[in-house]
PDB file of C-alpha atoms in Angstrom:
ATOM      1  CA  MET W  42     120.322 109.634  59.259  1.00 52.00           C
ATOM      2  CA  GLU W  43     118.791 113.206  58.978  1.00 61.00           C
ATOM      3  CA  PRO W  44     119.255 115.326  62.170  1.00 66.00           C
ATOM      4  CA  LYS W  45     116.030 115.799  63.940  1.00 84.00           C
ATOM      5  CA  SER W  46     115.129 119.712  63.442  1.00 93.00           C
ATOM      6  CA  LEU W  47     114.390 121.884  66.439  1.00 95.00           C
ATOM      7  CA  ASP W  48     111.361 124.059  66.947  1.00 95.00           C
ATOM      8  CA  TRP W  49     110.586 126.849  69.279  1.00 93.00           C
ATOM      9  CA  HIS W  50     109.708 124.575  72.309  1.00 94.00           C
ATOM     10  CA  ALA W  51     113.610 123.129  71.862  1.00 95.00           C
ATOM     11  CA  GLY W  52     114.848 126.410  72.518  1.00 95.00           C
ATOM     12  CA  PRO W  53     117.492 126.276  69.801  1.00 97.00           C
ATOM     13  CA  LEU W  54     120.490 128.469  70.152  1.00 97.00           C
ATOM     14  CA  VAL W  55     123.060 129.076  67.508  1.00 98.00           C
ATOM     15  CA  TRP W  56     126.514 129.949  68.819  1.00 98.00           C
ATOM     16  CA  ILE W  57     128.642 132.106  66.588  1.00 98.00           C
ATOM     17  CA  ASP W  58     131.930 133.016  66.916  1.00 98.00           C
ATOM     18  CA  CYS W  59     134.013 135.144  64.302  1.00 98.00           C
ATOM     19  CA  GLU W  60     137.403 136.361  63.761  1.00 98.00           C
ATOM     20  CA  MET W  61     137.641 139.800  62.305  1.00 98.00           C
ATOM     21  CA  THR W  62     140.529 142.043  60.826  1.00 98.00           C
ATOM     22  CA  GLY W  63     139.432 144.497  63.371  1.00 98.00           C
ATOM     23  CA  LEU W  64     136.670 145.744  65.362  1.00 97.00           C
ATOM     24  CA  ASP W  65     135.406 148.408  63.058  1.00 97.00           C
ATOM     25  CA  PRO W  66     132.178 146.719  61.207  1.00 97.00           C
ATOM     26  CA  ARG W  67     132.135 149.559  58.694  1.00 96.00           C
ATOM     27  CA  THR W  68     135.834 148.804  57.363  1.00 96.00           C
ATOM     28  CA  ASP W  69     137.075 145.389  58.952  1.00 98.00           C
ATOM     29  CA  ARG W  70     136.101 142.077  57.677  1.00 98.00           C
ATOM     30  CA  ILE W  71     134.971 138.567  59.116  1.00 98.00           C
ATOM     31  CA  ILE W  72     137.794 136.181  58.027  1.00 98.00           C
ATOM     32  CA  GLU W  73     136.937 133.200  60.252  1.00 98.00           C
ATOM     33  CA  ILE W  74     133.412 131.978  61.481  1.00 98.00           C
ATOM     34  CA  ALA W  75     132.409 128.895  63.517  1.00 98.00           C
ATOM     35  CA  VAL W  76     128.983 127.858  64.198  1.00 98.00           C
ATOM     36  CA  LEU W  77     127.556 125.084  66.823  1.00 98.00           C
ATOM     37  CA  ILE W  78     123.958 124.667  67.553  1.00 98.00           C
ATOM     38  CA  THR W  79     122.367 123.627  70.866  1.00 97.00           C
ATOM     39  CA  ASN W  80     119.219 123.135  72.254  1.00 97.00           C
ATOM     40  CA  GLY W  81     117.612 125.105  75.368  1.00 95.00           C
ATOM     41  CA  ASN W  82     119.194 122.592  77.680  1.00 96.00           C
ATOM     42  CA  LEU W  83     122.920 123.363  75.941  1.00 97.00           C
ATOM     43  CA  GLU W  84     123.296 120.056  74.494  1.00 97.00           C
ATOM     44  CA  VAL W  85     125.351 120.401  71.384  1.00 97.00           C
ATOM     45  CA  MET W  86     123.524 118.981  68.004  1.00 96.00           C
ATOM     46  CA  ASP W  87     126.917 117.910  66.221  1.00 97.00           C
ATOM     47  CA  GLU W  88     130.277 118.732  65.812  1.00 97.00           C
ATOM     48  CA  GLY W  89     129.453 122.113  64.147  1.00 98.00           C
ATOM     49  CA  ILE W  90     130.886 124.001  61.185  1.00 98.00           C
ATOM     50  CA  SER W  91     134.128 126.389  60.764  1.00 98.00           C
ATOM     51  CA  TYR W  92     135.278 128.412  57.456  1.00 98.00           C
ATOM     52  CA  ILE W  93     138.033 130.589  57.084  1.00 98.00           C
ATOM     53  CA  ILE W  94     137.343 133.175  54.265  1.00 98.00           C
ATOM     54  CA  ARG W  95     139.538 134.064  51.254  1.00 98.00           C
ATOM     55  CA  THR W  96     140.771 137.380  52.175  1.00 98.00           C
ATOM     56  CA  ASP W  97     143.154 139.702  49.823  1.00 98.00           C
ATOM     57  CA  LYS W  98     146.703 140.447  51.148  1.00 98.00           C
ATOM     58  CA  GLU W  99     145.663 144.119  50.780  1.00 98.00           C
ATOM     59  CA  VAL W 100     142.820 143.935  53.552  1.00 98.00           C
ATOM     60  CA  LEU W 101     145.258 141.748  55.777  1.00 98.00           C
ATOM     61  CA  ASP W 102     147.921 144.164  55.394  1.00 98.00           C
ATOM     62  CA  LYS W 103     145.806 146.962  56.760  1.00 97.00           C
ATOM     63  CA  MET W 104     144.943 145.114  59.959  1.00 98.00           C
ATOM     64  CA  GLY W 105     146.258 146.817  63.162  1.00 97.00           C
ATOM     65  CA  ASP W 106     149.059 145.494  65.411  1.00 97.00           C
ATOM     66  CA  TRP W 107     147.055 143.060  67.699  1.00 97.00           C
ATOM     67  CA  CYS W 108     145.205 141.613  64.771  1.00 98.00           C
ATOM     68  CA  GLN W 109     148.369 141.040  62.630  1.00 98.00           C
ATOM     69  CA  ASP W 110     150.582 139.591  65.533  1.00 98.00           C
ATOM     70  CA  THR W 111     147.725 137.290  66.993  1.00 98.00           C
ATOM     71  CA  HIS W 112     146.441 136.080  63.536  1.00 98.00           C
ATOM     72  CA  GLY W 113     149.990 136.022  62.194  1.00 98.00           C
ATOM     73  CA  ALA W 114     150.990 133.556  65.128  1.00 98.00           C
ATOM     74  CA  SER W 115     147.664 131.265  64.929  1.00 98.00           C
ATOM     75  CA  GLY W 116     148.117 130.824  61.046  1.00 98.00           C
ATOM     76  CA  LEU W 117     144.873 132.450  60.372  1.00 98.00           C
ATOM     77  CA  THR W 118     146.300 135.265  58.173  1.00 98.00           C
ATOM     78  CA  GLU W 119     147.865 132.569  55.919  1.00 98.00           C
ATOM     79  CA  ALA W 120     144.935 130.454  55.833  1.00 98.00           C
ATOM     80  CA  CYS W 121     143.074 133.605  54.984  1.00 98.00           C
ATOM     81  CA  LEU W 122     145.454 133.762  51.676  1.00 98.00           C
ATOM     82  CA  ASP W 123     145.014 129.968  50.822  1.00 98.00           C
ATOM     83  CA  SER W 124     141.411 129.614  51.723  1.00 98.00           C
ATOM     84  CA  PRO W 125     139.144 128.340  48.412  1.00 98.00           C
ATOM     85  CA  TYR W 126     135.850 129.750  50.447  1.00 98.00           C
ATOM     86  CA  THR W 127     134.723 133.418  49.160  1.00 98.00           C
ATOM     87  CA  LYS W 128     132.571 135.178  51.768  1.00 98.00           C
ATOM     88  CA  ASP W 129     129.258 134.549  49.959  1.00 98.00           C
ATOM     89  CA  PHE W 130     130.016 130.817  49.499  1.00 98.00           C
ATOM     90  CA  VAL W 131     130.560 130.884  53.434  1.00 98.00           C
ATOM     91  CA  GLU W 132     127.464 132.719  54.464  1.00 98.00           C
ATOM     92  CA  GLN W 133     125.295 130.213  52.207  1.00 98.00           C
ATOM     93  CA  GLN W 134     126.802 127.207  53.987  1.00 98.00           C
ATOM     94  CA  VAL W 135     126.400 128.501  57.472  1.00 98.00           C
ATOM     95  CA  LEU W 136     122.887 129.370  56.466  1.00 98.00           C
ATOM     96  CA  ASN W 137     122.241 125.892  54.891  1.00 98.00           C
ATOM     97  CA  TYR W 138     123.918 124.351  57.869  1.00 98.00           C
ATOM     98  CA  ILE W 139     121.355 126.238  60.419  1.00 98.00           C
ATOM     99  CA  LYS W 140     118.316 125.628  58.312  1.00 98.00           C
ATOM    100  CA  ARG W 141     119.053 121.750  58.609  1.00 97.00           C
ATOM    101  CA  TRP W 142     119.002 122.047  62.177  1.00 97.00           C
ATOM    102  CA  ILE W 143     116.386 124.854  62.181  1.00 97.00           C
ATOM    103  CA  PRO W 144     113.950 124.995  59.349  1.00 97.00           C
ATOM    104  CA  LYS W 145     111.674 127.901  60.628  1.00 97.00           C
ATOM    105  CA  ASP W 146     113.111 131.385  60.593  1.00 97.00           C
ATOM    106  CA  ARG W 147     112.955 133.482  63.690  1.00 96.00           C
ATOM    107  CA  THR W 148     113.041 130.273  66.101  1.00 96.00           C
ATOM    108  CA  GLY W 149     116.984 130.253  66.730  1.00 97.00           C
ATOM    109  CA  VAL W 150     118.392 132.615  68.994  1.00 97.00           C
ATOM    110  CA  LEU W 151     121.913 134.076  67.957  1.00 97.00           C
ATOM    111  CA  ALA W 152     124.175 133.401  70.925  1.00 97.00           C
ATOM    112  CA  GLY W 153     128.100 133.879  71.534  1.00 94.00           C
ATOM    113  CA  ASN W 154     130.784 135.128  73.722  1.00 91.00           C
ATOM    114  CA  SER W 155     130.903 138.283  71.827  1.00 90.00           C
ATOM    115  CA  VAL W 156     127.516 138.320  70.094  1.00 93.00           C
ATOM    116  CA  HIS W 157     126.970 141.825  69.558  1.00 94.00           C
ATOM    117  CA  MET W 158     130.145 142.406  67.878  1.00 96.00           C
ATOM    118  CA  ASP W 159     129.602 139.358  66.102  1.00 97.00           C
ATOM    119  CA  ARG W 160     126.219 140.373  65.140  1.00 97.00           C
ATOM    120  CA  ALA W 161     127.393 143.891  64.023  1.00 97.00           C
ATOM    121  CA  PHE W 162     129.942 142.183  61.453  1.00 98.00           C
ATOM    122  CA  LEU W 163     126.932 139.622  60.438  1.00 98.00           C
ATOM    123  CA  VAL W 164     124.581 142.561  59.649  1.00 97.00           C
ATOM    124  CA  GLY W 165     126.965 143.871  57.080  1.00 97.00           C
ATOM    125  CA  GLU W 166     128.580 140.845  55.693  1.00 98.00           C
ATOM    126  CA  MET W 167     125.842 138.011  56.132  1.00 98.00           C
ATOM    127  CA  PRO W 168     122.659 139.534  56.726  1.00 98.00           C
ATOM    128  CA  SER W 169     120.855 136.459  55.530  1.00 98.00           C
ATOM    129  CA  ILE W 170     122.031 134.622  58.822  1.00 98.00           C
ATOM    130  CA  VAL W 171     121.067 137.422  60.800  1.00 97.00           C
ATOM    131  CA  ASP W 172     117.448 137.510  59.366  1.00 97.00           C
ATOM    132  CA  TRP W 173     116.979 133.852  59.791  1.00 98.00           C
ATOM    133  CA  LEU W 174     117.926 134.325  63.662  1.00 97.00           C
ATOM    134  CA  HIS W 175     116.325 135.533  66.743  1.00 90.00           C
ATOM    135  CA  TYR W 176     118.310 138.052  68.602  1.00 76.00           C
ATOM    136  CA  ARG W 177     116.731 138.635  71.871  1.00 69.00           C
TER     137      ARG W 177
END
């Protein structure tokens, strides 16, 4: 059964959480993204999606100590090396997922714990996602 799409009246929120190689959107990269969609009553629409992005070892080796330690201990660094998913593929899959629930652009509101930082990275690396959503 196809999910029921959410319109403006449903108040859809697109919850995005990214893991990055650091905190500078000009030089660091998104290495993992997870997305959940809720309606305005915070009812989760489904289990959401999550992707780890294939990242070159040279990029990962440039991470600062905190990222090296944290992503190394969690297994994310190794998962980035083994991932079959390119950034472009992930961007398209995330956008398709959002459009499946929210077929009209500028209807879903970008949400998240560190939404300002995640949005800064998405603008540079996955602009089609930011363009589809509403930020305020």
